Amino acid sequence: MGYKSVQMAEGLEIARANPASVIVDVRREDEYAAGHIPGAVLLTMESISAESAAAVLPDKNQLVLLYCRSGRRSKIAAKSLVDLGYTNVIEFGGILDYTGELE
């Protein structure tokens, strides 16, 4: 597998405990624009390539936490990033499980 999967609440705790981590929303642009976890950056699952990933996530050893709507796309995106050489990837499900304020 190469990446870790955790529940939404645990993913948020990991992000809070690691301020240098990056939360990545892998949904479509329109979904991201409609509301996303505060501080999350957009890297759509469909657009992940070596170039697009490097533009958003230049450090392949940085802690990266991925989410989507329900958890399906974030698992695909996590595998894609691991295949591109990212070493510290956590998939934490979907925004459907998020209860905080949206940005």
mmCIF file of C-alpha atoms in Angstrom:
data_model
loop_
_atom_site.group_PDB
_atom_site.id
_atom_site.type_symbol
_atom_site.label_atom_id
_atom_site.label_comp_id
_atom_site.label_asym_id
_atom_site.label_seq_id
_atom_site.Cartn_x
_atom_site.Cartn_y
_atom_site.Cartn_z
ATOM 1 C CA MET A 1 0.000 0.000 0.000
ATOM 2 C CA GLY A 2 2.679 2.529 0.976
ATOM 3 C CA TYR A 3 0.363 4.987 2.717
ATOM 4 C CA LYS A 4 -1.620 4.999 5.945
ATOM 5 C CA SER A 5 -5.409 5.327 6.190
ATOM 6 C CA VAL A 6 -7.000 6.875 9.275
ATOM 7 C CA GLN A 7 -10.385 8.292 10.201
ATOM 8 C CA MET A 8 -11.145 12.008 9.676
ATOM 9 C CA ALA A 9 -10.802 12.932 13.369
ATOM 10 C CA GLU A 10 -7.418 11.208 13.674
ATOM 11 C CA GLY A 11 -6.183 12.838 10.459
ATOM 12 C CA LEU A 12 -7.102 16.271 11.775
ATOM 13 C CA GLU A 13 -5.288 15.540 15.044
ATOM 14 C CA ILE A 14 -2.181 14.426 13.138
ATOM 15 C CA ALA A 15 -2.309 17.637 11.083
ATOM 16 C CA ARG A 16 -2.653 19.773 14.228
ATOM 17 C CA ALA A 17 0.279 17.988 15.858
ATOM 18 C CA ASN A 18 2.446 18.480 12.750
ATOM 19 C CA PRO A 19 2.239 22.144 11.681
ATOM 20 C CA ALA A 20 4.589 21.533 8.730
ATOM 21 C CA SER A 21 2.164 19.003 7.248
ATOM 22 C CA VAL A 22 -0.001 19.773 4.227
ATOM 23 C CA ILE A 23 -3.703 18.916 3.986
ATOM 24 C CA VAL A 24 -4.627 18.209 0.379
ATOM 25 C CA ASP A 25 -8.151 18.188 -1.040
ATOM 26 C CA VAL A 26 -8.236 15.894 -4.080
ATOM 27 C CA ARG A 27 -11.814 16.694 -5.159
ATOM 28 C CA ARG A 28 -12.732 18.667 -8.284
ATOM 29 C CA GLU A 29 -12.171 22.433 -8.390
ATOM 30 C CA ASP A 30 -15.898 23.182 -8.067
ATOM 31 C CA GLU A 31 -16.168 20.971 -4.976
ATOM 32 C CA TYR A 32 -13.136 22.659 -3.397
ATOM 33 C CA ALA A 33 -14.561 26.110 -4.166
ATOM 34 C CA ALA A 34 -17.871 25.167 -2.531
ATOM 35 C CA GLY A 35 -16.073 24.556 0.790
ATOM 36 C CA HIS A 36 -12.948 22.838 2.039
ATOM 37 C CA ILE A 37 -11.094 22.164 5.277
ATOM 38 C CA PRO A 38 -9.360 25.420 6.329
ATOM 39 C CA GLY A 39 -5.816 25.578 5.034
ATOM 40 C CA ALA A 40 -6.249 22.703 2.584
ATOM 41 C CA VAL A 41 -4.641 23.024 -0.820
ATOM 42 C CA LEU A 42 -6.171 21.664 -4.010
ATOM 43 C CA LEU A 43 -4.612 18.879 -6.079
ATOM 44 C CA THR A 44 -7.381 17.106 -7.951
ATOM 45 C CA MET A 45 -7.085 13.326 -8.143
ATOM 46 C CA GLU A 46 -7.485 13.458 -11.916
ATOM 47 C CA SER A 47 -4.630 15.939 -12.343
ATOM 48 C CA ILE A 48 -1.960 14.174 -10.268
ATOM 49 C CA SER A 49 1.264 13.852 -12.220
ATOM 50 C CA ALA A 50 4.913 14.294 -11.314
ATOM 51 C CA GLU A 51 4.686 17.941 -12.401
ATOM 52 C CA SER A 52 1.394 18.867 -10.716
ATOM 53 C CA ALA A 53 2.359 17.111 -7.483
ATOM 54 C CA ALA A 54 5.766 18.810 -7.398
ATOM 55 C CA ALA A 55 4.118 22.218 -7.866
ATOM 56 C CA VAL A 56 1.883 21.718 -4.799
ATOM 57 C CA LEU A 57 4.087 19.348 -2.773
ATOM 58 C CA PRO A 58 7.758 20.036 -3.568
ATOM 59 C CA ASP A 59 9.115 18.026 -0.596
ATOM 60 C CA LYS A 60 8.478 14.302 -1.119
ATOM 61 C CA ASN A 61 9.274 13.625 2.555
ATOM 62 C CA GLN A 62 6.792 16.167 3.954
ATOM 63 C CA LEU A 63 3.756 14.808 5.805
ATOM 64 C CA VAL A 64 0.836 14.912 3.351
ATOM 65 C CA LEU A 65 -2.757 14.277 4.459
ATOM 66 C CA LEU A 66 -5.328 13.647 1.723
ATOM 67 C CA TYR A 67 -9.118 13.768 1.729
ATOM 68 C CA CYS A 68 -11.930 13.876 -0.827
ATOM 69 C CA ARG A 69 -15.716 13.639 -0.513
ATOM 70 C CA SER A 70 -16.156 10.093 0.753
ATOM 71 C CA GLY A 71 -12.665 8.550 0.826
ATOM 72 C CA ARG A 72 -12.570 6.766 -2.537
ATOM 73 C CA ARG A 73 -10.625 9.389 -4.513
ATOM 74 C CA SER A 74 -8.242 10.113 -1.631
ATOM 75 C CA LYS A 75 -7.178 6.451 -1.581
ATOM 76 C CA ILE A 76 -6.480 6.557 -5.336
ATOM 77 C CA ALA A 77 -4.610 9.869 -4.931
ATOM 78 C CA ALA A 78 -2.577 8.499 -1.998
ATOM 79 C CA LYS A 79 -1.442 5.534 -4.093
ATOM 80 C CA SER A 80 -0.565 7.889 -6.969
ATOM 81 C CA LEU A 81 1.602 10.048 -4.687
ATOM 82 C CA VAL A 82 3.355 7.008 -3.214
ATOM 83 C CA ASP A 83 4.007 5.780 -6.768
ATOM 84 C CA LEU A 84 5.586 9.193 -7.481
ATOM 85 C CA GLY A 85 7.968 8.746 -4.540
ATOM 86 C CA TYR A 86 6.167 10.526 -1.695
ATOM 87 C CA THR A 87 7.149 8.849 1.564
ATOM 88 C CA ASN A 88 4.859 10.268 4.262
ATOM 89 C CA VAL A 89 1.282 10.018 2.961
ATOM 90 C CA ILE A 90 -1.846 9.646 5.087
ATOM 91 C CA GLU A 91 -5.313 9.258 3.585
ATOM 92 C CA PHE A 92 -8.006 10.444 5.999
ATOM 93 C CA GLY A 93 -11.300 9.871 4.269
ATOM 94 C CA GLY A 94 -13.937 12.274 3.109
ATOM 95 C CA ILE A 95 -15.247 15.704 3.922
ATOM 96 C CA LEU A 96 -18.618 14.050 4.574
ATOM 97 C CA ASP A 97 -17.124 13.070 7.959
ATOM 98 C CA TYR A 98 -15.777 16.558 8.706
ATOM 99 C CA THR A 99 -17.752 18.554 11.285
ATOM 100 C CA GLY A 100 -15.783 21.791 11.501
ATOM 101 C CA GLU A 101 -16.126 25.114 9.710
ATOM 102 C CA LEU A 102 -15.412 25.177 5.992
ATOM 103 C CA GLU A 103 -13.271 27.700 4.201
#
